[in-house]
Short mmCIF file of C-alpha atoms and ligand atoms in Angstrom, two decimals:
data_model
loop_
_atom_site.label_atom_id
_atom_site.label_comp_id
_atom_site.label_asym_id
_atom_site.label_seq_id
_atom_site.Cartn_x
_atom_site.Cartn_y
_atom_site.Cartn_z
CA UNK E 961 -40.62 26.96 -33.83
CA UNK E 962 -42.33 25.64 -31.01
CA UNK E 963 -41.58 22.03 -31.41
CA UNK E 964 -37.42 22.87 -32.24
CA UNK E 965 -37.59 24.56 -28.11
CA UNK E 966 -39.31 21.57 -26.70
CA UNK E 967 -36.79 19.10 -28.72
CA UNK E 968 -34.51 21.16 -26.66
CA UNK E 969 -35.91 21.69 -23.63
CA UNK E 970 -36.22 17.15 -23.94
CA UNK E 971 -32.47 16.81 -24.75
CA UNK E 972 -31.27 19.58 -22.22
CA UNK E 973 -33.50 17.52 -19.87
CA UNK E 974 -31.61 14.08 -21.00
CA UNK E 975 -28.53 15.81 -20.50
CA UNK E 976 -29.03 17.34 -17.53
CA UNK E 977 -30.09 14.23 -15.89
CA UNK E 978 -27.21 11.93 -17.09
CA UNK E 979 -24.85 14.99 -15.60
CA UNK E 980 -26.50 14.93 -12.13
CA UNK E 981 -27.06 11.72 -11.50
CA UNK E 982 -23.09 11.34 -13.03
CA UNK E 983 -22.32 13.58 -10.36
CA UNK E 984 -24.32 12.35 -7.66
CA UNK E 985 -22.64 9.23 -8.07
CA UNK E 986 -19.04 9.78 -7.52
CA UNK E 987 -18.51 9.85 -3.52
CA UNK E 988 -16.73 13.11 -2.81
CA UNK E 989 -13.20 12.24 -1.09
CA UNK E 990 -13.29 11.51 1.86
CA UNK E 991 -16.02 9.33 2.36
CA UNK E 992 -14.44 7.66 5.67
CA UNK E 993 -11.09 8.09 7.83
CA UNK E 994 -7.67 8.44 5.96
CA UNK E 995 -4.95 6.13 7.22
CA UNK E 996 -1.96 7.79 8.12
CA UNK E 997 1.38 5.34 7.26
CA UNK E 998 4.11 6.03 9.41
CA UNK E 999 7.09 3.51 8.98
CA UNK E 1000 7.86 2.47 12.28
CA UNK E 1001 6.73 2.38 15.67
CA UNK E 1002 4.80 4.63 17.71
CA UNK E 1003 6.28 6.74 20.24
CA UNK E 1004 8.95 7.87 18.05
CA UNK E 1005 9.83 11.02 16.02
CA UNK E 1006 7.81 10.78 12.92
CA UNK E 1007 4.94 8.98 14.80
CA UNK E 1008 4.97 12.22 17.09
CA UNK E 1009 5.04 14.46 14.00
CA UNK E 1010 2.10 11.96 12.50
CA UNK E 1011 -0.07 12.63 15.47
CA UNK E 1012 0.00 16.19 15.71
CA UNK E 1013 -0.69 16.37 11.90
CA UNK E 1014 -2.83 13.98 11.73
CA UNK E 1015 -5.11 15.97 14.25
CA UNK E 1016 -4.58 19.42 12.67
CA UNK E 1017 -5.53 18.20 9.07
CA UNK E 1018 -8.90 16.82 10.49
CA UNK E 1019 -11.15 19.67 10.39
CA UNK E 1020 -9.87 20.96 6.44
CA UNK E 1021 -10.55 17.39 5.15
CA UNK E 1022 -13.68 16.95 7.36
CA UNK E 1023 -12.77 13.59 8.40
CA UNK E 1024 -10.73 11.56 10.49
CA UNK E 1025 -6.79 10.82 10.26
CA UNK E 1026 -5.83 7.71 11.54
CA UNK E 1027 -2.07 6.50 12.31
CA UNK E 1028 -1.24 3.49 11.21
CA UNK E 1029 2.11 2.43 12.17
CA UNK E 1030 4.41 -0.16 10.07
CA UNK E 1031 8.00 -0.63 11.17
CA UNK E 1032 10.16 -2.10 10.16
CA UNK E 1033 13.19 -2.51 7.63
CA UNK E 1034 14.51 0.79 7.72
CA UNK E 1035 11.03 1.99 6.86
CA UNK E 1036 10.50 0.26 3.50
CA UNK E 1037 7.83 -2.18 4.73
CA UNK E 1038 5.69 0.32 5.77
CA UNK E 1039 6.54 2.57 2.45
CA UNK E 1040 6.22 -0.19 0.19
CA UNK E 1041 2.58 -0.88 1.78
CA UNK E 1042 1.80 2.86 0.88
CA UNK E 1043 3.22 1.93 -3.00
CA UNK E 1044 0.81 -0.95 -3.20
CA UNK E 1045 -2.35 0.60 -1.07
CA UNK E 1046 -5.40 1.58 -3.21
CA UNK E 1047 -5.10 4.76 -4.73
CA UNK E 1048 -8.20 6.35 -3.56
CA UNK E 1049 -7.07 8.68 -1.29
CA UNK E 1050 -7.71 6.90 1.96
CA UNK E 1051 -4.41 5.77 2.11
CA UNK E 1052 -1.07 8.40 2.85
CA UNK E 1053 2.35 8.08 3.68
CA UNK E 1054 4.41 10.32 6.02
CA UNK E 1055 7.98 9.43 5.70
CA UNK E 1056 11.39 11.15 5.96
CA UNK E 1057 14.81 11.33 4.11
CA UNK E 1058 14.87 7.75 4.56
CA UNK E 1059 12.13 7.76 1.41
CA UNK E 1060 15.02 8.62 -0.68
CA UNK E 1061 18.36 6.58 0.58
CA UNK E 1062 16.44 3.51 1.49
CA UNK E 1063 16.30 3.39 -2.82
CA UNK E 1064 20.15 3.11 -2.89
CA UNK E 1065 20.77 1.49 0.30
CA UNK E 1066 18.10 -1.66 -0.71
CA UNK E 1067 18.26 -3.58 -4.15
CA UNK E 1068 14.88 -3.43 -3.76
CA UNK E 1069 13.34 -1.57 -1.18
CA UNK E 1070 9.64 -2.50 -2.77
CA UNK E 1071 9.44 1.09 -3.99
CA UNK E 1072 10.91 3.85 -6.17
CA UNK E 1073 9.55 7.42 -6.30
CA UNK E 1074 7.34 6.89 -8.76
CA UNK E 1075 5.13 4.55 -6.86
CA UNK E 1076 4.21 7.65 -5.43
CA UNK E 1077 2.03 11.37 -5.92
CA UNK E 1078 3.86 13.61 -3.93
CA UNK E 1079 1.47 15.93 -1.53
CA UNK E 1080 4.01 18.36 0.29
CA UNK E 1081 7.16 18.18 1.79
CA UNK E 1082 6.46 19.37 6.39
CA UNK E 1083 9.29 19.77 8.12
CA UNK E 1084 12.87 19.59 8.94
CA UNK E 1085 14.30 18.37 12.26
CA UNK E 1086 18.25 18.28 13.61
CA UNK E 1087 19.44 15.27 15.36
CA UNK E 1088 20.65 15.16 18.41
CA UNK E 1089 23.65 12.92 19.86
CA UNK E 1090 22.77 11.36 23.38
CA UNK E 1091 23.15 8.57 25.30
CA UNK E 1092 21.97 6.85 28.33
CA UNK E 1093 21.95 9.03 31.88
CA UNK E 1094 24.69 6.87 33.34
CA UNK E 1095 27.10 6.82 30.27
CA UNK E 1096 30.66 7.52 31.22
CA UNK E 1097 31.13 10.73 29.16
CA UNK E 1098 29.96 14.05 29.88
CA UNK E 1099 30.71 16.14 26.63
CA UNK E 1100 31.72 15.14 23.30
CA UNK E 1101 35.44 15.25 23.71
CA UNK E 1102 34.70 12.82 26.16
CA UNK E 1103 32.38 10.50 24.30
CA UNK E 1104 35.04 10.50 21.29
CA UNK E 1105 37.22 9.48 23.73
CA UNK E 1106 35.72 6.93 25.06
CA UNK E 1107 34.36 5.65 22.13
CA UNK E 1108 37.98 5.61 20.22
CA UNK E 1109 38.77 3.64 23.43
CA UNK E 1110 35.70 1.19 24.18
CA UNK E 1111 34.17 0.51 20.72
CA UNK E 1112 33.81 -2.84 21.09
CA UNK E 1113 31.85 -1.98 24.96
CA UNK E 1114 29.25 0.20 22.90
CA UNK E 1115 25.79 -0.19 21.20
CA UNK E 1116 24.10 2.02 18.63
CA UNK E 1117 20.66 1.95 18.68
CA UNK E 1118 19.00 3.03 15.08
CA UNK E 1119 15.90 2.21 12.83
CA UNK E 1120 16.97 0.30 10.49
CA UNK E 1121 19.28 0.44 7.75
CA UNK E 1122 18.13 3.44 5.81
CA UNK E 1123 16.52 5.17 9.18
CA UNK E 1124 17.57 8.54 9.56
CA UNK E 1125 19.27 7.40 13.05
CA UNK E 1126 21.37 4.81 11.05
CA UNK E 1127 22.44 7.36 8.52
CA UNK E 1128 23.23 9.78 11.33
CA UNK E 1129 24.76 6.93 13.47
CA UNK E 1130 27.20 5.51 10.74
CA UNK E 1131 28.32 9.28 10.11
CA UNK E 1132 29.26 9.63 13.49
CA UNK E 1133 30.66 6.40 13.58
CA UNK E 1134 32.74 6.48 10.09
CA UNK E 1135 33.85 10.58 11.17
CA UNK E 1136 36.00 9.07 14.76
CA UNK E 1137 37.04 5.92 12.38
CA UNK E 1138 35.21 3.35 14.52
CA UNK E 1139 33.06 0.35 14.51
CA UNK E 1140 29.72 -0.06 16.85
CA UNK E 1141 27.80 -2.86 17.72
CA UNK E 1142 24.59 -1.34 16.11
CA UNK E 1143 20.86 -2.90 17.49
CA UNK E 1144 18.15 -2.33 14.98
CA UNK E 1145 14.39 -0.97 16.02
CA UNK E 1146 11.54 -1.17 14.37
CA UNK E 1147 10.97 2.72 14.92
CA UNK E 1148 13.34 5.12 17.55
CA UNK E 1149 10.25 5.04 19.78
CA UNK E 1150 11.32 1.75 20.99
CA UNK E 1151 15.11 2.27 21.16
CA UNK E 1152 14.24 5.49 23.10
CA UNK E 1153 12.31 3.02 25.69
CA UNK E 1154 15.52 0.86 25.91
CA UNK E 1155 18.10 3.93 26.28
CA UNK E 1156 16.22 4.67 29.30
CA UNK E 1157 16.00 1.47 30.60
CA UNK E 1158 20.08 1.84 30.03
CA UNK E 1159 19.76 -1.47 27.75
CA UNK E 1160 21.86 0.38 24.63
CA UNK E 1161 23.90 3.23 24.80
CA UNK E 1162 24.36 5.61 22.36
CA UNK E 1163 21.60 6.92 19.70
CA UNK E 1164 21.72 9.50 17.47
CA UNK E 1165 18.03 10.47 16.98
CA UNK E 1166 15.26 13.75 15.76
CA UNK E 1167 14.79 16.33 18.44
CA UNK E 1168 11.07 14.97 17.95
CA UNK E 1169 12.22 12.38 20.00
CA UNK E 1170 15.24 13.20 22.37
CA UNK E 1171 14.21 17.42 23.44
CA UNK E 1172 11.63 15.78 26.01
CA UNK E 1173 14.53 13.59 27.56
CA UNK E 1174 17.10 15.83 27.36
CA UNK E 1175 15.32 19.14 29.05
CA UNK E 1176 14.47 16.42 32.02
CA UNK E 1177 18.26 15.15 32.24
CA UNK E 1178 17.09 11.75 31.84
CA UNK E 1179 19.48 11.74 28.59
CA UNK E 1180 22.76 12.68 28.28
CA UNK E 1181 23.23 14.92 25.11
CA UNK E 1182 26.08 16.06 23.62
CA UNK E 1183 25.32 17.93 19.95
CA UNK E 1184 22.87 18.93 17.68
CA UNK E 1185 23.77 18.13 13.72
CA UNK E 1186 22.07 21.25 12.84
CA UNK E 1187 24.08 24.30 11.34
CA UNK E 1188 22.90 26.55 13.74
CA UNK E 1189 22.24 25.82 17.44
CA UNK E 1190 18.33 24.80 18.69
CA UNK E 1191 16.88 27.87 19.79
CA UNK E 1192 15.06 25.16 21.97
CA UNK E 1193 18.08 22.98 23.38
CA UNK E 1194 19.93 26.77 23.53
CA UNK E 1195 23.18 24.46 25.53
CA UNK E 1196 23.97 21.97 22.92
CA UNK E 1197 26.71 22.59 20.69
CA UNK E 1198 26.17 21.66 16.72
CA UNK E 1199 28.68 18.97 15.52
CA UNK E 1200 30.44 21.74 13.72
CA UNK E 1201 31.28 23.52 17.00
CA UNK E 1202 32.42 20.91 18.35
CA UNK E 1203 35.16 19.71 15.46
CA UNK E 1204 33.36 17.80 13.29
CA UNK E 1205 34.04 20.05 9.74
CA UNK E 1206 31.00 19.62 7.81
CA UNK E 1207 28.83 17.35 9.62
CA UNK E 1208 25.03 18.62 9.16
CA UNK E 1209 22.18 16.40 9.10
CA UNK E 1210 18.16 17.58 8.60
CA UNK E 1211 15.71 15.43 8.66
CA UNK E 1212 12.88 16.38 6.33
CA UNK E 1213 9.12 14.65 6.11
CA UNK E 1214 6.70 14.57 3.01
CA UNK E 1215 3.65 13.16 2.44
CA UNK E 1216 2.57 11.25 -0.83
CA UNK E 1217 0.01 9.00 -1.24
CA UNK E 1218 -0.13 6.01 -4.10
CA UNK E 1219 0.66 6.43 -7.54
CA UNK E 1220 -2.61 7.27 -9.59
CA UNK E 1221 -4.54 8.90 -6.40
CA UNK E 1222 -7.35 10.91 -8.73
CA UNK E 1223 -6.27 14.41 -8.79
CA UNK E 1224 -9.68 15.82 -6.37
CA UNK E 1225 -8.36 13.93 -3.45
CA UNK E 1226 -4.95 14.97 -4.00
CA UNK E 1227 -5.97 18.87 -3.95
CA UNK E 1228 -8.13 18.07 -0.42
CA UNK E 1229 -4.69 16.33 1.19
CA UNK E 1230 -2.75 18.65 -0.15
CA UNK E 1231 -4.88 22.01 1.18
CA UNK E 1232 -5.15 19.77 4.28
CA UNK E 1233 -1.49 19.80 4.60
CA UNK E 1234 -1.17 23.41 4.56
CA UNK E 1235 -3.98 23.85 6.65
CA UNK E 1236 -2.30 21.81 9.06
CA UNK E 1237 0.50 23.04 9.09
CA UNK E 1238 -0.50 26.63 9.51
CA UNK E 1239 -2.80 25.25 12.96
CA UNK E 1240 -1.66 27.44 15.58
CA UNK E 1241 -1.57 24.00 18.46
CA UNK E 1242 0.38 22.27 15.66
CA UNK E 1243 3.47 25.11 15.43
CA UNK E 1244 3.56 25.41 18.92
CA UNK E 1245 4.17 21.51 19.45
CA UNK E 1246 6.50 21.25 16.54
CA UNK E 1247 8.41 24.40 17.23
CA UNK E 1248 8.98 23.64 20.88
CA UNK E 1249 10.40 20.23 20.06
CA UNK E 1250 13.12 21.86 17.42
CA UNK E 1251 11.50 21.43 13.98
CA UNK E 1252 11.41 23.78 11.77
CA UNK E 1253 8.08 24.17 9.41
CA UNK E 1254 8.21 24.35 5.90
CA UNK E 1255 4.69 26.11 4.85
CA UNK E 1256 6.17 27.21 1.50
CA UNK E 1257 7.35 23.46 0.16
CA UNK E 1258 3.88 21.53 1.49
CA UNK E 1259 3.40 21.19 -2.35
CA UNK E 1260 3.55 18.18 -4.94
CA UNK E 1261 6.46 20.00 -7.46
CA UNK E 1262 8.77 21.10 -4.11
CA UNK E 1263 8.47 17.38 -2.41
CA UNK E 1264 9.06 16.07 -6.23
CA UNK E 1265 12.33 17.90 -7.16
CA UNK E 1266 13.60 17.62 -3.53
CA UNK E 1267 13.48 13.91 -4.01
CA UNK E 1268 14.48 13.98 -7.41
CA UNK E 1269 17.51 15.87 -6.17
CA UNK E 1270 17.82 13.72 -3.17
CA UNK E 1271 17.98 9.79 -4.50
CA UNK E 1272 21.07 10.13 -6.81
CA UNK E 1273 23.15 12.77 -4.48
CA UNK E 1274 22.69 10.06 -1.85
CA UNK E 1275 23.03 7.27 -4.28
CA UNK E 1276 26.34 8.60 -5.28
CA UNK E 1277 27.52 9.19 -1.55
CA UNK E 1278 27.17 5.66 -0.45
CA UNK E 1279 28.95 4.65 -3.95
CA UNK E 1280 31.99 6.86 -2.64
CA UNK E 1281 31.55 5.80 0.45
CA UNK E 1282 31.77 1.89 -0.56
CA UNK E 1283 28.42 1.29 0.49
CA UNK E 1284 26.99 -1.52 -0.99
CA UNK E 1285 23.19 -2.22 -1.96
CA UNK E 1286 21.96 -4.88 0.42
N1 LIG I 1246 13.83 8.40 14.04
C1 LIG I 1246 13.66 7.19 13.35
C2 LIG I 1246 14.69 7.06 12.28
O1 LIG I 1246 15.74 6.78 12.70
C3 LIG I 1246 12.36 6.70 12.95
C4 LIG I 1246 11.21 6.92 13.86
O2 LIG I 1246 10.93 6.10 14.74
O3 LIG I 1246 10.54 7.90 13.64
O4 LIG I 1246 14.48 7.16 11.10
#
């Protein structure tokens, strides 16, 4: 009898051990700063939305969140880098609707969606119309005008092919039947640099962006592509007021992070997301620069069927609207 218990006691000892030490040896996630992806430059909309994210996840997931920003290509340079980061954990993505129409937009944008875990979709944001202070049109009538008139006298700023600005830009564009010169950015945070500087003249970008410049006149606006009006930007008409049937545009973020992150470090971002998103510092900053929070999609199975929703409803706009692959 006695022998059997110590023959037990030894193996419970042997197994004990191999489980501890087993466990001691797996580094808990995080084990240094997470990089942040944003795909394009900083000083623009998502950067912005990075930032303030970025700081209210820090204390859930106990480390640092670093931006990294890689413009470029619409975005797809800087996604694709996500696709192909190690999947540890360390490395995330925040990216917008872009995520999804870059995949019909590009014959091969360097990702599809299942490069990717899904973490949480974060916000929406209208677009705004504006242009530079000086541009000859004070209202929309007027910039439809002028536009029908001038087209070949005006430049588009946008992102990138696949950018939420070109998207919103080229709707604009195709809805008063006309053609724009259209000067790609690596990110809107530059183009916004160069409206001011009155080198371009007409961007269609996230209130992220444009609500600063446009409560300090140093903008001109002229709608909001939201449904409803900005509670924020109270003045600005929505497209639809102002004749354009239809025209709605939201511009929602997610996070993911690289296909075959292990499951542990996918729970941390994700409970980091919410966590974030519920930070008191972070609502006020988002909400006062007109985006809306979405608390009850910052999960992996509302980001995934959003998406999955998302590529072939844009993949069969483009196809209607002749839009080739480039
Ligand atoms: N607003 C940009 C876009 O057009 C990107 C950015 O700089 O955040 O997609």
């Amino acid at each position: 009898m006695k022998k059997t218990t110590l023959k037990f006691t030894a193996t419970a000892l042997i197994l004990g051990t191999s489980l501890f030490g087993g466990i001691a040896g797996a580094a808990e996630f995080p084990e240094r700063p997470v990089s942040m992806v944003v795909p394009f430059s900083a000083g623009g909309p998502t950067d912005t939305v990075a930032r303030s994210l970025a700081e209210a996840m820090r204390s859930s997931l106990g480390e640092t969140v670093l931006v990294e920003n890689k413009g470029g290509a619409g975005g797809t340079i800087g996604v694709s880098h996500v696709a192909r980061a190690k999947p540890d954990g360390h490395t995330i993505l925040l990216m917008h609707i872009g995520f999804s129409t870059a995949q019909s937009l590009y014959k091969d944008p360097g990702y599809t969606s299942d490069s990717f875990e899904p973490i949480g979709l974060v916000l929406d944001v209208p677009m705004t119309i504006i242009a530079r202070s000086d541009f000859p049109a004070d209202n929309i009538e007027e910039l439809v005008a002028y536009l029908k008139a001038n087209p070949d006298k005006v430049s588009l700023a946008n992102a990138g092919i696949g950018a939420a600005s070109h998207l919103c830009g080229t709707m604009f564009a195709n809805a008063i039947g006309v053609e724009l010169l259209t000067i790609p950015y690596k990110g809107t945070g530059p183009a916004m640099n160069d409206l001011l500087g009155k080198q371009v003249d007409v961007m269609c970008d996230q209130t992220t962006n444009t609500s600063q410049h446009i409560k300090a006149g140093t903008v001109k606006a002229y709608a909001v592509t939201s449904k409803e009006r900005v509670p924020t930007l109270p003045d600005l008409p929505t497209m639809q007021e102002s004749g354009f049937d239809g025209f709605e545009v939201g511009i929602w973020h997610g996070m993911w992070a690289p296909k075959g992150t292990p499951q542990p470090a996918l729970d941390k971002l994700q409970k980091a997301l919410q966590d974030g998103l519920a930070d008191k510092a972070f609502q006020e900053r988002m909400l006062g620069l007109g985006a809306n929070l979405l608390p009850a999609r910052a999960n992996p199975k509302a980001l995934a069927d959003h998406v999955n929703q998302q590529v072939p409803q844009w993949a069969e706009l483009f196809k209607k609207a002749g839009i080739e692959p480039q």
